């Protein structure tokens, strides 16, 4: 490899049909392939641990059909203004004391206005100063904002593609797929690491799950961090009542993410509260190597830290140190 351009062109481009063919493999063959690749790129017994905090909750103008924080739906989520700096730092210290190495701050915005961004930059700087990795998810970014985040000490920016291009219009009307790709490009250009994934179980087809993975895997380079969320159905959202996704199909999706993005961390994200230990163990076996840790995601529940510690002990999993 002589230069970056060659490295980029050498990376395999995935066709949707090839990923569908992976989904169709006998389960044992699929898991073996995923596990073999996982072991070639990662310590198979470590899992990266992030803790989430909603720094600004509810009242969002967007219409994402899955989201309890959209102002358009009656979901019982209480709106709150941007949190105070000291409260955010206290939450980050608590997360660090519990063993989290990355702290992710989420805001229910379409995107940050400059006056919103400034206090968030201070939060990022102070969380970074604790010795934690920092991540933020604040919606769409305008020209120049990603650079300010980077300057403040941000390591990762989370912005999801959510689903396949041809299913996207059924879920969100207030921003386009291209808007999301544009924000991701700004994040990458600013030198931030990209955290980008989607939601499974929104009524999409297997081909559409494969098409989401193809979008992610064909990014140049692919996201360093790939959250795979299982739809958490919240009363009042349009997607509440969607037929539940088959559990094995979810595990297959994780395995296909691992195979198509062998160097990325694949995060078993929303939905763990509804999963048995056996199901989570299958997801780790299929190549998931990151989780959200702590009793709450943004507004919905997540397993408590005691049960996660017990699960890690049972499976012989260790938290991954910061690299
Ligand atoms: N408002 C910002 C945005 O949309 O970019 C940042 C926060 S938003 C809540 C981050 C991501 O959480 C969404 O892109 C979506 O993938 C995920 N998410 C939201 N509600 C969810 C739900 N009910 N189940 C699973 N994932 C969900
Ligand atoms: C991601 O992909 N999942 C997280 C994080 N990025 C910001 C959010 C999950 C939210 C689940 C619904 C809630 O708690 O409000
Ligand atoms: Fe707003 Fe983000 Fe929820 Fe969409 S996912 S409604 S942008 S908070």
CSV table of C-alpha atoms and ligand atoms in Angstrom, one decimal:
chain,number,residue,atom,x,y,z
A,1,UNK,CA,0.0,0.0,0.0
A,2,UNK,CA,1.7,3.2,-1.1
A,3,UNK,CA,-0.8,5.9,-0.2
A,4,UNK,CA,-4.3,6.5,1.2
A,5,UNK,CA,-6.0,6.5,-2.2
A,6,UNK,CA,-4.7,3.0,-2.9
A,7,UNK,CA,-5.8,1.8,0.6
A,8,UNK,CA,-9.3,3.2,-0.1
A,9,UNK,CA,-9.6,1.7,-3.6
A,10,UNK,CA,-8.4,-1.7,-2.2
A,11,UNK,CA,-11.3,-1.9,0.2
A,12,UNK,CA,-14.1,-4.2,-1.0
A,13,UNK,CA,-17.3,-2.5,-2.2
A,14,UNK,CA,-20.3,-4.5,-1.1
A,15,UNK,CA,-23.3,-5.2,-3.4
A,16,UNK,CA,-26.6,-5.5,-1.6
A,17,UNK,CA,-27.1,-8.9,-3.2
A,18,UNK,CA,-23.8,-10.1,-1.6
A,19,UNK,CA,-25.0,-9.1,1.8
A,20,UNK,CA,-28.4,-10.7,1.3
A,21,UNK,CA,-26.4,-13.9,0.4
A,22,UNK,CA,-24.6,-13.6,3.8
A,23,UNK,CA,-28.0,-13.3,5.5
A,24,UNK,CA,-29.1,-16.5,3.8
A,25,UNK,CA,-26.2,-18.6,4.9
A,26,UNK,CA,-26.9,-21.4,7.4
A,27,UNK,CA,-26.7,-19.8,10.8
A,28,UNK,CA,-23.6,-21.8,12.0
A,29,UNK,CA,-21.7,-20.9,8.8
A,30,UNK,CA,-22.7,-17.2,9.2
A,31,UNK,CA,-21.6,-17.1,12.8
A,32,UNK,CA,-18.4,-18.9,12.1
A,33,UNK,CA,-17.5,-16.4,9.4
A,34,UNK,CA,-18.3,-13.5,11.6
A,35,UNK,CA,-16.4,-14.9,14.6
A,36,UNK,CA,-13.3,-15.8,12.4
A,37,UNK,CA,-13.1,-12.2,11.1
A,38,UNK,CA,-13.8,-10.8,14.6
A,39,UNK,CA,-10.8,-12.7,16.0
A,40,UNK,CA,-8.6,-11.5,13.2
A,41,UNK,CA,-9.2,-7.9,14.1
A,42,UNK,CA,-10.1,-7.8,17.8
A,43,UNK,CA,-9.6,-9.4,21.1
A,44,UNK,CA,-12.8,-11.6,21.1
A,45,UNK,CA,-13.3,-11.2,24.8
A,46,UNK,CA,-13.3,-7.4,25.2
A,47,UNK,CA,-16.3,-5.1,24.8
A,48,UNK,CA,-16.1,-1.3,24.5
A,49,UNK,CA,-18.3,0.5,27.0
A,50,UNK,CA,-20.1,3.9,26.4
A,51,UNK,CA,-22.5,5.7,28.6
A,52,UNK,CA,-25.2,8.0,27.1
A,53,UNK,CA,-26.6,11.1,28.6
A,54,UNK,CA,-29.5,13.1,27.1
A,55,UNK,CA,-28.2,16.7,27.6
A,56,UNK,CA,-31.3,18.2,26.0
A,57,UNK,CA,-34.5,16.2,26.0
A,58,UNK,CA,-37.7,16.2,24.0
A,59,UNK,CA,-39.5,18.9,22.0
A,60,UNK,CA,-37.6,18.0,18.8
A,61,UNK,CA,-39.1,19.5,15.6
A,62,UNK,CA,-38.2,16.5,13.5
A,63,UNK,CA,-40.7,13.7,12.7
A,64,UNK,CA,-38.6,10.5,13.0
A,65,UNK,CA,-41.3,7.8,13.3
A,66,UNK,CA,-39.5,5.8,16.0
A,67,UNK,CA,-38.5,8.7,18.3
A,68,UNK,CA,-40.1,9.5,21.7
A,69,UNK,CA,-38.5,12.9,21.6
A,70,UNK,CA,-40.3,14.3,18.6
A,71,UNK,CA,-42.6,17.2,19.6
A,72,UNK,CA,-45.2,15.8,17.1
A,73,UNK,CA,-46.0,12.7,19.1
A,74,UNK,CA,-47.5,12.3,22.6
A,75,UNK,CA,-45.1,10.0,24.3
A,76,UNK,CA,-45.0,11.3,27.9
A,77,UNK,CA,-41.3,12.4,27.5
A,78,UNK,CA,-40.9,15.6,29.5
A,79,UNK,CA,-39.1,18.4,27.6
A,80,UNK,CA,-36.1,19.9,29.3
A,81,UNK,CA,-33.6,22.7,28.4
A,82,UNK,CA,-29.9,22.1,27.9
A,83,UNK,CA,-28.4,20.7,31.1
A,84,UNK,CA,-26.0,22.7,33.3
A,85,UNK,CA,-22.3,22.1,32.7
A,86,UNK,CA,-21.7,20.9,36.3
A,87,UNK,CA,-24.5,18.3,36.0
A,88,UNK,CA,-23.1,16.9,32.8
A,89,UNK,CA,-19.6,16.7,34.3
A,90,UNK,CA,-21.0,15.0,37.4
A,91,UNK,CA,-22.8,12.4,35.2
A,92,UNK,CA,-19.6,11.8,33.2
A,93,UNK,CA,-17.6,11.3,36.5
A,94,UNK,CA,-20.2,8.8,37.7
A,95,UNK,CA,-20.1,6.9,34.3
A,96,UNK,CA,-16.3,6.8,34.6
A,97,UNK,CA,-16.5,5.4,38.1
A,98,UNK,CA,-18.8,2.7,36.8
A,99,UNK,CA,-16.3,1.7,34.2
A,100,UNK,CA,-17.4,3.5,31.0
A,101,UNK,CA,-14.5,4.7,28.8
A,102,UNK,CA,-16.6,6.8,26.4
A,103,UNK,CA,-19.3,9.4,27.3
A,104,UNK,CA,-21.9,10.2,24.6
A,105,UNK,CA,-24.0,13.4,24.9
A,106,UNK,CA,-27.2,13.5,23.0
A,107,UNK,CA,-29.5,16.4,22.2
A,108,UNK,CA,-33.0,16.4,20.7
A,109,UNK,CA,-32.2,19.0,18.1
A,110,UNK,CA,-32.6,19.1,14.3
A,111,UNK,CA,-29.1,20.5,14.5
A,112,UNK,CA,-27.3,22.9,16.9
A,113,UNK,CA,-27.6,26.7,16.5
A,114,UNK,CA,-24.4,28.5,17.3
A,115,UNK,CA,-25.7,29.6,20.7
A,116,UNK,CA,-26.5,26.0,21.5
A,117,UNK,CA,-23.2,24.7,20.4
A,118,UNK,CA,-21.1,26.9,22.6
A,119,UNK,CA,-22.2,25.4,26.0
A,120,UNK,CA,-21.8,22.0,24.5
A,121,UNK,CA,-18.2,22.7,23.5
A,122,UNK,CA,-17.5,23.5,27.2
A,123,UNK,CA,-19.1,20.1,28.2
A,124,UNK,CA,-16.9,18.3,25.7
A,125,UNK,CA,-13.8,19.9,26.9
A,126,UNK,CA,-14.5,19.1,30.6
A,127,UNK,CA,-15.5,15.5,29.9
A,128,UNK,CA,-12.4,15.1,27.8
A,129,UNK,CA,-10.3,16.5,30.7
A,130,UNK,CA,-11.7,13.6,32.9
A,131,UNK,CA,-9.7,11.3,30.6
A,132,UNK,CA,-12.8,9.9,28.9
A,133,UNK,CA,-13.4,9.5,25.2
A,134,UNK,CA,-16.0,12.0,24.1
A,135,UNK,CA,-18.9,11.5,21.7
A,136,UNK,CA,-21.8,13.8,20.8
A,137,UNK,CA,-25.0,13.4,18.8
A,138,UNK,CA,-26.6,16.8,18.1
A,139,UNK,CA,-28.3,16.3,14.8
A,140,UNK,CA,-27.3,17.8,11.4
A,141,UNK,CA,-24.1,20.0,11.4
A,142,UNK,CA,-23.6,23.1,9.3
A,143,UNK,CA,-20.3,24.1,7.7
A,144,UNK,CA,-17.7,24.8,10.4
A,145,UNK,CA,-19.5,23.2,13.3
A,146,UNK,CA,-17.7,19.8,13.1
A,147,UNK,CA,-14.3,21.7,13.3
A,148,UNK,CA,-15.5,23.5,16.4
A,149,UNK,CA,-16.4,20.2,18.0
A,150,UNK,CA,-13.1,18.7,17.1
A,151,UNK,CA,-11.2,21.7,18.5
A,152,UNK,CA,-13.1,21.3,21.8
A,153,UNK,CA,-11.8,17.8,22.2
A,154,UNK,CA,-14.6,15.7,20.6
A,155,UNK,CA,-13.4,12.2,19.5
A,156,UNK,CA,-16.6,10.7,17.9
A,157,UNK,CA,-19.7,12.2,16.3
A,158,UNK,CA,-22.8,10.0,16.2
A,159,UNK,CA,-25.2,10.5,13.3
A,160,UNK,CA,-27.1,7.5,12.0
A,161,UNK,CA,-28.3,6.7,8.5
A,162,UNK,CA,-31.1,4.8,10.3
A,163,UNK,CA,-32.3,2.6,7.4
A,164,UNK,CA,-32.0,1.8,3.7
A,165,UNK,CA,-32.3,4.6,1.3
A,166,UNK,CA,-35.5,3.2,-0.2
A,167,UNK,CA,-37.2,2.7,3.2
A,168,UNK,CA,-36.1,6.0,4.7
A,169,UNK,CA,-39.1,8.1,3.3
A,170,UNK,CA,-41.5,5.9,5.3
A,171,UNK,CA,-39.8,6.8,8.6
A,172,UNK,CA,-38.7,10.5,8.3
A,173,UNK,CA,-39.9,13.4,6.2
A,174,UNK,CA,-38.1,16.4,7.7
A,175,UNK,CA,-34.6,15.6,6.6
A,176,UNK,CA,-33.3,13.6,3.6
A,177,UNK,CA,-30.8,10.7,3.4
A,178,UNK,CA,-28.5,13.1,1.5
A,179,UNK,CA,-28.7,15.6,4.5
A,180,UNK,CA,-27.4,12.8,6.7
A,181,UNK,CA,-24.6,11.9,4.2
A,182,UNK,CA,-23.6,15.6,4.1
A,183,UNK,CA,-23.3,15.8,7.9
A,184,UNK,CA,-21.3,12.6,7.9
A,185,UNK,CA,-18.9,14.0,5.3
A,186,UNK,CA,-18.4,17.2,7.4
A,187,UNK,CA,-17.7,15.1,10.4
A,188,UNK,CA,-15.1,13.0,8.5
A,189,UNK,CA,-13.5,16.1,6.9
A,190,UNK,CA,-13.0,17.7,10.4
A,191,UNK,CA,-11.0,14.7,11.4
A,192,UNK,CA,-13.6,13.3,13.9
A,193,UNK,CA,-14.2,9.6,14.2
A,194,UNK,CA,-17.6,8.6,12.8
A,195,UNK,CA,-20.2,6.7,14.8
A,196,UNK,CA,-23.0,5.7,12.3
A,197,UNK,CA,-25.5,2.9,12.2
A,198,UNK,CA,-29.2,2.4,12.2
A,199,UNK,CA,-32.3,0.8,13.6
A,200,UNK,CA,-33.5,-2.7,12.8
A,201,UNK,CA,-37.1,-3.9,13.3
A,202,UNK,CA,-38.9,-0.9,11.8
A,203,UNK,CA,-40.8,-3.1,9.3
A,204,UNK,CA,-38.0,-3.1,6.7
A,205,UNK,CA,-37.3,-6.1,4.6
A,206,UNK,CA,-34.2,-8.3,4.8
A,207,UNK,CA,-33.0,-6.7,1.5
A,208,UNK,CA,-33.4,-3.3,3.2
A,209,UNK,CA,-31.4,-4.4,6.2
A,210,UNK,CA,-28.7,-5.5,3.7
A,211,UNK,CA,-28.9,-2.1,1.9
A,212,UNK,CA,-28.4,-0.2,5.1
A,213,UNK,CA,-25.2,-2.3,5.8
A,214,UNK,CA,-24.0,-1.7,2.3
A,215,UNK,CA,-24.4,2.0,2.7
A,216,UNK,CA,-22.3,1.9,5.9
A,217,UNK,CA,-19.7,-0.6,4.7
A,218,UNK,CA,-19.1,1.3,1.4
A,219,UNK,CA,-18.4,4.6,3.2
A,220,UNK,CA,-14.8,5.6,2.6
A,221,UNK,CA,-13.6,4.7,5.2
A,222,UNK,CA,-16.5,2.8,7.0
A,223,UNK,CA,-17.5,4.3,10.3
A,224,UNK,CA,-15.2,3.4,13.2
A,225,UNK,CA,-18.3,2.7,15.4
A,226,UNK,CA,-21.5,1.2,14.1
A,227,UNK,CA,-24.5,1.2,16.5
A,228,UNK,CA,-27.1,-1.4,15.6
A,229,UNK,CA,-30.3,-0.5,17.5
A,230,UNK,CA,-33.3,-2.8,17.8
A,231,UNK,CA,-36.3,-0.5,17.6
A,232,UNK,CA,-37.5,0.3,21.1
A,233,UNK,CA,-41.2,0.7,20.6
A,234,UNK,CA,-42.6,3.7,22.5
A,235,UNK,CA,-46.3,4.3,22.9
A,236,UNK,CA,-47.4,7.4,21.0
A,237,UNK,CA,-44.8,7.0,18.2
A,238,UNK,CA,-46.0,6.1,14.7
A,239,UNK,CA,-43.8,2.9,14.8
A,240,UNK,CA,-45.3,1.6,18.0
A,241,UNK,CA,-47.2,-1.6,17.1
A,242,UNK,CA,-44.7,-2.7,14.3
A,243,UNK,CA,-44.5,-6.5,14.3
A,244,UNK,CA,-41.6,-7.6,16.4
A,245,UNK,CA,-38.5,-8.7,14.5
A,246,UNK,CA,-37.4,-12.3,14.8
A,247,UNK,CA,-34.5,-12.6,17.3
A,248,UNK,CA,-32.4,-14.7,15.0
A,249,UNK,CA,-32.8,-12.2,12.2
A,250,UNK,CA,-31.4,-9.5,14.5
A,251,UNK,CA,-28.3,-11.7,15.3
A,252,UNK,CA,-27.8,-12.3,11.6
A,253,UNK,CA,-27.8,-8.5,11.1
A,254,UNK,CA,-25.0,-8.2,13.7
A,255,UNK,CA,-23.0,-10.9,12.0
A,256,UNK,CA,-23.4,-9.3,8.6
A,257,UNK,CA,-22.3,-5.9,10.1
A,258,UNK,CA,-19.2,-7.7,11.5
A,259,UNK,CA,-18.4,-9.4,8.2
A,260,UNK,CA,-18.9,-6.2,6.0
A,261,UNK,CA,-17.1,-3.9,8.5
A,262,UNK,CA,-14.4,-6.2,10.0
A,263,UNK,CA,-12.4,-3.3,11.5
A,264,UNK,CA,-15.3,-1.4,13.1
A,265,UNK,CA,-16.7,-1.6,16.5
A,266,UNK,CA,-20.2,-2.9,16.2
A,267,UNK,CA,-22.4,-1.7,19.1
A,268,UNK,CA,-25.3,-3.7,20.4
A,269,UNK,CA,-27.3,-0.6,21.1
A,270,UNK,CA,-30.9,0.1,21.9
A,271,UNK,CA,-33.1,-2.9,22.7
A,272,UNK,CA,-30.9,-4.8,25.2
A,273,UNK,CA,-33.5,-4.3,27.9
A,274,UNK,CA,-35.8,-6.5,25.9
A,275,UNK,CA,-33.2,-9.1,25.2
A,276,UNK,CA,-32.4,-12.3,27.2
A,277,UNK,CA,-28.8,-13.0,28.3
A,278,UNK,CA,-28.7,-15.8,25.7
A,279,UNK,CA,-29.7,-13.4,22.9
A,280,UNK,CA,-27.1,-10.9,24.0
A,281,UNK,CA,-24.5,-13.7,24.1
A,282,UNK,CA,-25.4,-14.6,20.6
A,283,UNK,CA,-24.9,-11.0,19.5
A,284,UNK,CA,-21.4,-11.0,21.1
A,285,UNK,CA,-20.6,-14.3,19.4
A,286,UNK,CA,-21.8,-12.7,16.1
A,287,UNK,CA,-19.3,-9.9,16.5
A,288,UNK,CA,-20.8,-7.2,18.6
A,289,UNK,CA,-18.1,-5.6,20.7
A,290,UNK,CA,-19.5,-2.5,22.2
A,291,UNK,CA,-22.5,-1.6,24.3
A,292,UNK,CA,-24.3,1.3,26.0
A,293,UNK,CA,-23.8,0.9,29.7
A,294,UNK,CA,-26.0,2.5,32.4
A,295,UNK,CA,-29.7,2.3,33.4
A,296,UNK,CA,-30.8,4.7,30.7
A,297,UNK,CA,-30.2,5.3,27.0
A,298,UNK,CA,-31.6,8.8,26.2
A,299,UNK,CA,-35.2,8.5,27.4
A,300,UNK,CA,-35.8,4.7,27.6
A,301,UNK,CA,-34.4,2.0,29.8
A,302,UNK,CA,-31.2,-0.1,29.5
A,303,UNK,CA,-30.1,-3.0,31.7
A,304,UNK,CA,-28.8,-1.9,35.1
A,305,UNK,CA,-25.0,-2.0,35.6
A,306,UNK,CA,-25.2,-4.9,38.0
A,307,UNK,CA,-26.9,-7.2,35.5
A,308,UNK,CA,-24.4,-6.2,32.8
A,309,UNK,CA,-21.5,-6.9,35.1
A,310,UNK,CA,-23.0,-10.3,35.9
A,311,UNK,CA,-23.4,-11.0,32.2
A,312,UNK,CA,-19.8,-10.0,31.5
A,313,UNK,CA,-18.6,-12.3,34.3
A,314,UNK,CA,-20.7,-15.2,32.9
A,315,UNK,CA,-19.3,-14.8,29.4
A,316,UNK,CA,-15.7,-13.9,30.5
A,317,UNK,CA,-15.9,-10.5,28.8
A,318,UNK,CA,-13.7,-7.7,29.9
A,319,UNK,CA,-14.2,-4.0,29.3
A,320,UNK,CA,-11.9,-2.7,26.5
A,321,UNK,CA,-9.3,-0.2,27.6
A,322,UNK,CA,-9.1,3.1,25.8
A,323,UNK,CA,-6.6,2.8,22.9
B,1,LIG,N1,-31.4,14.4,17.4
B,1,LIG,C1,-30.2,13.8,17.0
B,1,LIG,C2,-30.4,13.1,15.7
B,1,LIG,O1,-31.4,12.5,15.4
B,1,LIG,O2,-29.4,13.0,14.9
B,1,LIG,C3,-29.5,13.0,18.0
B,1,LIG,C4,-30.2,12.0,18.9
B,1,LIG,S1,-31.1,10.7,18.1
B,1,LIG,C5,-32.2,10.2,19.4
B,1,LIG,C6,-29.9,9.4,17.9
B,1,LIG,C7,-30.4,8.1,17.3
B,1,LIG,O3,-31.1,7.3,18.3
B,1,LIG,C8,-31.4,8.1,16.1
B,1,LIG,O4,-30.7,8.4,14.9
B,1,LIG,C9,-31.9,6.7,16.1
B,1,LIG,O5,-31.1,5.9,15.3
B,1,LIG,C10,-31.8,6.3,17.6
B,1,LIG,N2,-33.1,6.1,18.2
B,1,LIG,C11,-34.0,7.1,18.6
B,1,LIG,N3,-35.1,6.5,19.0
B,1,LIG,C12,-35.0,5.2,19.0
B,1,LIG,C13,-35.8,4.1,19.3
B,1,LIG,N4,-37.0,4.3,19.8
B,1,LIG,N5,-35.3,2.8,19.1
B,1,LIG,C14,-34.1,2.6,18.6
B,1,LIG,N6,-33.3,3.6,18.3
B,1,LIG,C15,-33.7,4.9,18.5
B,2,LIG,C1,-27.6,5.3,18.8
B,2,LIG,O1,-27.4,4.7,17.7
B,2,LIG,N1,-28.4,4.8,19.7
B,2,LIG,C2,-28.4,5.7,20.9
B,2,LIG,C3,-27.4,6.8,20.5
B,2,LIG,N2,-27.0,6.4,19.2
B,2,LIG,C4,-27.6,8.2,20.7
B,2,LIG,C5,-29.8,6.3,21.2
B,2,LIG,C6,-30.8,5.2,21.4
B,2,LIG,C7,-32.1,5.9,21.8
B,2,LIG,C8,-33.2,5.0,22.2
B,2,LIG,C9,-34.4,5.7,22.6
B,2,LIG,C10,-34.3,6.6,23.8
B,2,LIG,O2,-33.8,6.2,24.8
B,2,LIG,O3,-34.8,7.7,23.7
B,3,LIG,FE1,-35.3,14.6,16.9
B,3,LIG,FE2,-33.2,13.0,16.8
B,3,LIG,FE3,-35.5,12.1,17.7
B,3,LIG,FE4,-35.3,12.6,15.1
B,3,LIG,S1,-34.2,11.0,16.3
B,3,LIG,S2,-37.0,13.2,16.4
B,3,LIG,S3,-33.9,14.4,15.1
B,3,LIG,S4,-34.3,13.7,18.6
